[in-house]
Coordinates of C-alpha atoms in Angstrom, one line a residue:
M81 CA -1.3 28.3 25.2
R82 CA -2.9 24.9 25.7
Q83 CA -3.7 22.7 22.7
K84 CA -7.3 21.4 22.6
N85 CA -8.2 18.0 21.1
L86 CA -11.1 15.6 21.1
F87 CA -10.6 14.5 24.7
G88 CA -9.4 17.6 26.4
D89 CA -6.2 19.6 27.3
E90 CA -2.9 18.1 26.3
D91 CA -1.3 18.5 29.7
D92 CA -3.8 15.9 31.1
L93 CA -3.6 13.4 28.3
F94 CA -3.0 10.4 30.6
G95 CA -6.1 11.2 32.6
R96 CA -8.1 11.3 29.4
L97 CA -6.5 8.0 28.2
C98 CA -7.7 6.3 31.3
S99 CA -11.3 7.3 30.8
L100 CA -13.8 4.6 29.6
G101 CA -15.1 6.9 26.9
A102 CA -11.7 7.3 25.3
L103 CA -10.9 3.6 25.6
S104 CA -14.3 2.7 24.1
E105 CA -13.4 5.0 21.1
G106 CA -10.1 3.3 20.8
F107 CA -11.8 -0.1 20.7
R108 CA -14.1 1.1 17.9
A109 CA -11.1 2.1 15.9
V110 CA -9.5 -1.3 16.4
K111 CA -12.8 -3.1 15.4
R112 CA -13.0 -1.0 12.2
N113 CA -9.5 -2.1 11.2
H114 CA -10.2 -5.8 12.0
G115 CA -7.0 -7.8 12.4
S116 CA -5.9 -11.2 13.8
P117 CA -5.2 -12.0 17.5
G118 CA -1.8 -11.4 19.2
I119 CA 0.2 -13.9 21.3
D120 CA -2.7 -14.4 23.7
G121 CA -5.0 -15.7 21.0
V122 CA -7.8 -13.3 21.9
T123 CA -9.8 -12.2 18.9
I124 CA -11.6 -8.9 18.5
E125 CA -15.0 -10.7 18.8
E126 CA -14.0 -12.4 22.0
F127 CA -12.7 -9.1 23.4
E128 CA -16.0 -7.4 22.5
S129 CA -18.1 -10.2 24.1
R130 CA -16.7 -9.0 27.5
L131 CA -16.0 -5.4 26.5
D132 CA -17.1 -3.7 29.7
E133 CA -15.0 -6.0 31.8
E134 CA -11.9 -5.7 29.5
L135 CA -12.1 -1.9 29.4
D136 CA -12.6 -1.7 33.2
N137 CA -9.5 -3.8 33.7
L138 CA -7.5 -1.7 31.2
K139 CA -8.6 1.5 33.0
G140 CA -7.5 0.1 36.4
E141 CA -4.2 -1.2 35.1
L142 CA -3.3 2.1 33.4
E143 CA -4.2 4.2 36.5
S144 CA -2.2 1.9 38.8
W145 CA 0.6 1.5 36.4
K146 CA 0.2 -2.2 36.4
Y147 CA -0.4 -2.2 32.7
K148 CA 2.4 -3.8 30.7
P149 CA 2.2 -4.3 26.9
K150 CA 2.7 -7.9 25.8
P151 CA 5.2 -8.8 23.1
V152 CA 3.9 -8.6 19.5
R153 CA 3.4 -11.7 17.4
R154 CA 5.9 -11.7 14.5
V155 CA 4.5 -12.1 11.0
E156 CA 6.5 -12.3 7.8
I157 CA 4.9 -11.0 4.6
P158 CA 6.7 -11.7 1.3
K159 CA 7.5 -8.5 -0.6
P160 CA 6.1 -8.1 -4.1
G161 CA 8.3 -9.7 -6.8
K162 CA 10.6 -12.7 -6.7
G163 CA 13.6 -12.6 -4.4
K164 CA 12.5 -9.4 -2.7
G165 CA 12.7 -10.8 0.8
V166 CA 10.0 -10.4 3.5
R167 CA 8.4 -7.5 5.4
L168 CA 8.4 -7.9 9.1
L169 CA 5.0 -7.1 10.7
G170 CA 4.0 -7.3 14.3
V171 CA 0.5 -8.2 15.6
P172 CA -0.1 -6.7 19.1
C173 CA -2.8 -8.3 21.4
V174 CA -6.2 -6.7 21.1
R175 CA -6.0 -5.0 24.5
D176 CA -2.7 -3.4 23.5
R177 CA -4.1 -2.3 20.2
V178 CA -7.0 -0.6 22.1
V179 CA -4.5 1.4 24.2
Q180 CA -2.4 2.3 21.2
A181 CA -5.5 3.3 19.1
T182 CA -6.6 5.5 22.0
L183 CA -3.2 7.1 22.2
K184 CA -3.3 7.8 18.5
L185 CA -6.7 9.5 18.9
L186 CA -5.3 11.6 21.7
L187 CA -2.0 12.6 20.0
E188 CA -3.0 13.0 16.4
P189 CA -4.9 16.3 16.9
I190 CA -1.8 17.7 18.7
L191 CA 0.9 16.4 16.3
D192 CA -0.7 16.4 12.8
P193 CA -1.1 20.2 12.5
R194 CA 2.6 20.5 13.1
F195 CA 3.5 18.2 10.2
S196 CA 4.7 19.5 6.8
D197 CA 2.2 20.2 4.0
N198 CA 4.4 18.0 1.8
S199 CA 3.8 14.9 3.9
Y200 CA 0.8 12.8 2.8
G201 CA 1.1 9.4 4.5
F202 CA -1.0 8.2 7.4
R203 CA -2.7 11.6 7.9
P204 CA -6.4 12.4 8.1
G205 CA -7.7 13.9 4.9
R206 CA -4.6 13.1 2.9
S207 CA -4.0 10.3 0.4
Q208 CA -1.7 8.7 -2.1
R209 CA -3.6 10.3 -4.9
Q210 CA -2.9 13.8 -3.5
A211 CA 0.8 12.9 -3.1
V212 CA 1.0 11.8 -6.8
E213 CA -0.9 14.8 -8.0
A214 CA 1.4 17.1 -6.0
A215 CA 4.4 15.5 -7.5
R216 CA 2.9 15.9 -11.0
K217 CA 2.4 19.6 -10.4
I218 CA 6.0 20.1 -9.3
V219 CA 7.4 18.2 -12.3
S220 CA 5.1 20.2 -14.6
S221 CA 6.6 23.4 -13.1
G222 CA 10.0 22.4 -14.6
K223 CA 11.6 20.4 -11.8
G224 CA 11.8 17.1 -13.7
H225 CA 14.9 15.7 -11.9
V226 CA 14.1 13.5 -8.9
V227 CA 16.1 12.6 -5.9
D228 CA 14.5 9.3 -5.0
I229 CA 15.4 8.3 -1.4
D230 CA 14.6 4.8 -0.2
L231 CA 15.1 4.2 3.6
S232 CA 16.3 0.7 4.3
K233 CA 14.0 -1.1 6.9
F234 CA 12.8 2.3 8.2
F235 CA 10.3 1.0 10.7
D236 CA 12.8 -1.5 12.1
R237 CA 15.5 1.1 12.6
V238 CA 13.7 4.0 14.3
H239 CA 15.9 5.3 17.2
H240 CA 13.8 5.2 20.4
D241 CA 15.6 7.9 22.3
R242 CA 15.4 10.3 19.4
L243 CA 11.7 9.6 18.9
I244 CA 10.9 10.2 22.5
A245 CA 13.0 13.4 22.5
R246 CA 11.1 14.6 19.4
L247 CA 7.8 13.9 21.2
T248 CA 8.8 15.9 24.2
L249 CA 8.7 19.0 22.0
Y250 CA 4.9 18.7 21.7
I251 CA 3.7 16.4 24.5
L252 CA 3.6 17.9 28.0
D253 CA 2.3 14.8 29.8
K254 CA 5.4 12.7 30.7
R255 CA 3.2 9.8 31.6
I256 CA 2.2 9.5 28.0
L257 CA 5.8 9.5 26.9
R258 CA 6.6 6.8 29.5
L259 CA 3.7 4.6 28.1
I260 CA 4.9 5.1 24.5
G261 CA 8.4 4.0 25.6
M262 CA 7.0 0.9 27.2
T263 CA 5.1 0.1 24.0
L264 CA 8.2 0.6 21.8
R265 CA 10.2 -1.8 24.1
S266 CA 7.5 -4.5 24.5
G267 CA 9.4 -7.1 22.5
V268 CA 8.6 -9.5 19.7
M269 CA 7.6 -13.2 20.0
K270 CA 8.5 -15.7 17.2
D271 CA 8.3 -19.5 17.6
G272 CA 7.7 -19.0 21.3
L273 CA 10.8 -16.9 21.9
V274 CA 10.7 -13.3 23.0
T275 CA 13.2 -10.9 21.5
P276 CA 13.6 -7.4 23.2
T277 CA 13.1 -4.4 20.9
V278 CA 15.9 -1.9 21.3
E279 CA 15.0 0.0 18.1
G280 CA 12.2 0.3 15.6
T281 CA 8.4 0.7 15.7
V282 CA 6.2 -2.3 15.0
Q283 CA 4.5 -2.3 11.6
G284 CA 1.0 -3.4 12.4
S285 CA 0.7 -1.3 15.5
P286 CA -2.1 1.4 15.4
L287 CA 0.4 3.9 16.8
S288 CA 3.4 3.3 14.5
P289 CA 2.2 5.3 11.5
L290 CA 1.8 8.4 13.6
L291 CA 5.2 7.8 15.3
S292 CA 6.9 7.3 11.9
N293 CA 5.6 10.8 10.8
V294 CA 7.1 12.3 14.0
V295 CA 10.5 10.8 13.1
L296 CA 10.4 11.9 9.4
D297 CA 8.9 15.3 10.2
E298 CA 12.5 16.2 11.1
L299 CA 13.5 15.4 7.5
D300 CA 10.6 17.4 6.2
K301 CA 11.6 20.4 8.2
E302 CA 15.2 20.2 7.0
L303 CA 14.1 20.0 3.3
E304 CA 11.8 23.0 3.8
R305 CA 14.7 24.9 5.5
R306 CA 16.8 24.3 2.4
G307 CA 14.0 25.5 0.2
L308 CA 13.5 22.2 -1.6
E309 CA 10.3 21.0 -3.2
F310 CA 9.4 17.4 -2.2
C311 CA 6.6 14.9 -1.6
R312 CA 6.7 12.3 1.1
F313 CA 4.4 9.4 1.8
A314 CA 5.5 7.5 4.9
D315 CA 9.2 6.5 4.2
D316 CA 8.8 7.1 0.4
C317 CA 10.3 10.5 -0.3
N318 CA 10.9 12.2 -3.7
I319 CA 12.8 15.6 -3.9
F320 CA 12.4 17.5 -7.2
V321 CA 15.0 19.9 -8.6
G322 CA 15.7 21.5 -12.0
S323 CA 19.0 19.9 -13.0
L324 CA 21.0 16.7 -12.7
K325 CA 23.9 18.6 -11.0
A326 CA 21.5 20.0 -8.4
A327 CA 19.9 16.6 -7.8
E328 CA 23.3 14.9 -7.2
R329 CA 24.3 17.7 -4.8
V330 CA 21.0 17.3 -2.9
M331 CA 21.4 13.5 -2.8
R332 CA 24.9 13.8 -1.2
N333 CA 23.8 16.4 1.4
I334 CA 20.5 14.9 2.4
S335 CA 22.1 11.4 2.7
K336 CA 24.5 12.8 5.2
F337 CA 21.7 14.4 7.2
I338 CA 19.7 11.1 7.3
K339 CA 22.7 9.1 8.3
N340 CA 24.3 11.5 10.9
K341 CA 21.2 13.3 12.3
L342 CA 18.3 10.9 12.0
R343 CA 20.5 7.8 12.4
L344 CA 18.7 6.0 9.6
V345 CA 20.1 3.9 6.7
I346 CA 19.6 4.7 3.0
N347 CA 19.2 1.8 0.6
Q348 CA 21.8 2.7 -1.9
D349 CA 20.6 0.0 -4.4
K350 CA 17.1 1.5 -4.6
S351 CA 17.9 5.2 -4.1
K352 CA 18.8 7.1 -7.2
V353 CA 18.9 10.4 -9.1
S354 CA 17.0 10.4 -12.4
L355 CA 14.4 12.1 -14.6
S356 CA 10.9 11.7 -13.2
K357 CA 9.8 9.4 -16.0
Y358 CA 12.3 6.8 -14.7
V359 CA 11.2 7.1 -11.1
K360 CA 8.4 5.1 -9.4
F361 CA 6.4 7.0 -6.8
L362 CA 3.6 5.2 -5.0
G363 CA 3.3 2.8 -8.0
M364 CA 3.0 5.7 -10.5
T365 CA 5.3 7.5 -12.8
I366 CA 5.2 11.2 -13.8
I367 CA 5.9 11.4 -17.5
A368 CA 5.4 14.3 -19.9
G369 CA 3.6 16.2 -17.1
T370 CA 1.0 13.4 -16.7
I371 CA 0.4 10.4 -14.4
A372 CA 1.0 6.9 -15.6
I373 CA 1.1 3.5 -13.9
S374 CA 4.7 2.5 -13.5
A375 CA 6.2 -0.4 -15.5
Q376 CA 6.8 -2.3 -12.3
S377 CA 3.2 -2.0 -11.2
I378 CA 2.0 -3.1 -14.7
N379 CA 4.3 -6.2 -14.5
R380 CA 3.0 -7.1 -11.0
A381 CA -0.6 -6.8 -12.2
M382 CA 0.1 -9.1 -15.1
A383 CA 1.7 -11.6 -12.7
K384 CA -1.3 -11.4 -10.4
V385 CA -3.7 -12.1 -13.3
K386 CA -1.6 -15.2 -14.1
E387 CA -1.8 -16.3 -10.5
L388 CA -5.6 -15.9 -10.5
T389 CA -6.0 -17.9 -13.7
P390 CA -3.8 -20.9 -13.3
R391 CA -3.8 -23.9 -15.7
G392 CA -5.7 -27.0 -14.6
T393 CA -7.6 -25.1 -11.9
H394 CA -10.5 -26.8 -10.1
L395 CA -12.4 -23.6 -9.8
T396 CA -15.5 -22.9 -11.9
L397 CA -15.4 -20.0 -14.4
E398 CA -17.8 -18.1 -12.2
R399 CA -15.7 -18.4 -9.2
T400 CA -12.5 -17.5 -11.1
I401 CA -14.2 -14.4 -12.5
E402 CA -15.4 -13.5 -8.9
K403 CA -11.9 -13.6 -7.7
L404 CA -10.6 -11.6 -10.6
N405 CA -13.3 -9.0 -10.1
N406 CA -12.5 -8.7 -6.4
W407 CA -8.8 -8.1 -7.1
Y408 CA -9.1 -6.0 -10.2
M409 CA -11.7 -3.5 -8.9
G410 CA -9.6 -2.9 -5.8
W411 CA -6.4 -2.6 -7.8
S412 CA -7.9 -0.4 -10.5
S413 CA -9.6 1.8 -8.0
Y414 CA -6.2 3.2 -7.1
Y415 CA -4.5 3.0 -10.4
S416 CA -7.4 4.6 -12.3
M417 CA -5.6 7.8 -11.6
T418 CA -3.5 7.0 -14.6
Q419 CA -4.1 9.4 -17.5
Y420 CA -3.4 6.6 -20.0
P421 CA -6.5 4.4 -20.0
A422 CA -4.8 2.1 -22.5
Q423 CA -2.8 0.8 -19.5
L424 CA -6.0 -0.4 -17.9
R425 CA -7.3 -1.8 -21.2
K426 CA -4.0 -3.8 -21.4
I427 CA -4.6 -5.5 -18.1
E428 CA -8.3 -6.2 -19.0
A429 CA -7.3 -7.7 -22.3
H430 CA -4.8 -9.9 -20.6
V431 CA -7.5 -11.2 -18.3
R432 CA -9.7 -12.1 -21.2
R433 CA -6.9 -13.8 -23.1
R434 CA -6.0 -15.9 -20.0
L435 CA -9.6 -17.0 -19.8
R436 CA -9.8 -17.8 -23.5
S437 CA -6.6 -19.8 -23.1
R438 CA -8.3 -21.8 -20.3
F439 CA -11.2 -22.6 -22.6
V440 CA -8.8 -23.9 -25.3
D441 CA -6.9 -25.9 -22.7
Q442 CA -10.0 -27.6 -21.5
Q443 CA -10.6 -29.2 -24.9
K444 CA -8.1 -32.1 -24.8
R445 CA -8.6 -33.0 -28.5
K446 CA -8.5 -30.6 -31.5
R447 CA -11.8 -32.0 -32.8
N448 CA -13.5 -31.2 -29.6
L449 CA -12.2 -27.6 -29.7
F450 CA -13.4 -27.4 -33.4
K451 CA -16.9 -28.6 -32.4
K452 CA -17.0 -26.1 -29.5
L453 CA -16.1 -23.2 -31.7
V454 CA -18.6 -24.1 -34.4
K455 CA -21.3 -24.6 -31.7
R456 CA -20.6 -21.0 -30.6
K457 CA -21.4 -19.8 -34.2
V458 CA -17.8 -19.5 -35.5
P459 CA -17.7 -20.2 -39.3
R460 CA -16.3 -23.7 -39.9
Y461 CA -13.5 -22.5 -42.1
L462 CA -12.3 -20.1 -39.5
A463 CA -12.6 -22.7 -36.7
G464 CA -10.7 -25.2 -38.8
K465 CA -8.0 -22.7 -39.8
A466 CA -7.3 -21.9 -36.1
V467 CA -7.6 -25.4 -34.5
F468 CA -5.7 -27.4 -37.1
S469 CA -2.8 -24.8 -37.4
N470 CA -0.6 -26.6 -34.8
K471 CA -0.6 -23.4 -32.7
G472 CA -0.3 -23.8 -29.0
R473 CA -3.0 -22.8 -26.5
W474 CA -1.6 -19.3 -25.9
A475 CA -1.4 -18.5 -29.6
L476 CA -4.9 -20.0 -30.2
S477 CA -6.4 -17.8 -27.5
H478 CA -5.6 -14.8 -29.7
T479 CA -7.0 -16.1 -33.0
T480 CA -10.0 -14.6 -34.7
A481 CA -12.0 -17.8 -34.2
V482 CA -11.5 -18.1 -30.4
E483 CA -12.1 -14.3 -29.9
M484 CA -15.3 -14.6 -32.0
A485 CA -16.5 -17.5 -29.9
Y486 CA -15.8 -15.7 -26.7
P487 CA -16.0 -12.0 -27.5
N488 CA -15.4 -9.2 -25.0
R489 CA -19.1 -8.4 -24.6
W490 CA -19.7 -12.1 -23.6
F491 CA -17.3 -11.8 -20.7
I492 CA -18.8 -8.5 -19.6
K493 CA -22.5 -9.0 -20.1
E494 CA -22.9 -12.8 -19.7
M495 CA -20.2 -13.7 -17.2
G496 CA -20.1 -10.4 -15.2
L497 CA -16.4 -9.7 -15.8
R498 CA -15.8 -6.2 -14.6
R499 CA -13.8 -3.5 -16.2
R500 CA -12.9 0.1 -15.5
S501 CA -11.1 1.4 -18.6
N502 CA -14.4 2.4 -20.2
E503 CA -14.9 4.9 -17.4
Q504 CA -11.8 6.8 -18.6
R505 CA -11.6 9.2 -21.5
P506 CA -8.7 8.5 -23.9
H507 CA -5.6 10.6 -23.6
W508 CA -3.6 11.9 -26.5
F509 CA -0.5 10.2 -25.2
S510 CA -0.5 6.6 -26.6
L511 CA 0.5 3.4 -24.8
D512 CA 3.2 2.8 -27.4
Q513 CA 4.7 6.2 -26.6
W514 CA 4.5 5.5 -22.9
V515 CA 6.4 2.2 -23.3
K516 CA 9.0 3.9 -25.4
E517 CA 9.5 6.7 -22.9
T518 CA 9.7 4.4 -19.8

């Protein structure tokens, strides 16, 4: 029975790929995702300025098999935290991104329905929030021991032949498979030198997330065959069992499967067997049957606040608060899934204290700071007690006098500092208890 998708039957996918309608849809997807130019330097705006010509050329090259993907531009992104190394990304040229985005639109309706219900990453209608909530439900059911599997450099180590072989189970049009193979082997350019790619899928390619799910769906199917409960988001996979002994057995057996069958490498330093409250999953931790922001994520947020509020900055307070708002509202939009609002309040309090510390630091002489506090209607005895106490700037920022001069409501109402913790109802589980448990 033929599988129908947005563009037609699956046995004529290549013909659909070569249509101007499909390529136009692919370009619109590329434009929505923005992105920088590849090795040819052509931007999305430049490509769009001659869109009809570019799509006609692509159509002709694909139909005549003169199309050849260009090497991707190598970009190195530092991983969060000191000494964590870099993440290797690749930026394809816009024309290649259009072809790959069109391929994704063609293949996703065929492949996605075959993926596991326990897979949440890079799939339409699925999200990180759903994955964390699913993990919470499993832990609440009594399976509190977690097999946390971390795949080392997964995207860089995907086996091309195995991936194509997996695709042949679902894709009838061999021309599509040939084109995907060309894309996988297009090479990487760094410092003007092109390196051939004999394994891996490029992080940054529109097609890579879908292909990664094709590879790891084999792991999903194996876990389901063994009757295990798990949640996977991209290469982040947690398996939940009822006891430590069972978790250790699962770790041994699944590690062998990943190494011998999938030909992937497990990062032994990051993979572990532990109770759920000691395991980070998508930045969150499942503790006492509820969802909390992990300790690592809290620490990174505190470091980000410090980065955005440096000493001796030339930025105005308004500009600093604008940058803080842009970061925090994005960060907290995801992490607001925590059921412990005190975690968000902790970050917001740290932001305000950093700003108060800045005000203190700007007054080079103690007498100037004293006058400033009095001018902001702080009683003279309180201002004097704080300023002339020989405390440093950080300690002064947490005194009654400074907090009275620059209260929370002043930051929020007068300066427009945004917060999210007030949108959350308090939870019975205190922050102190969370710290103790984690």
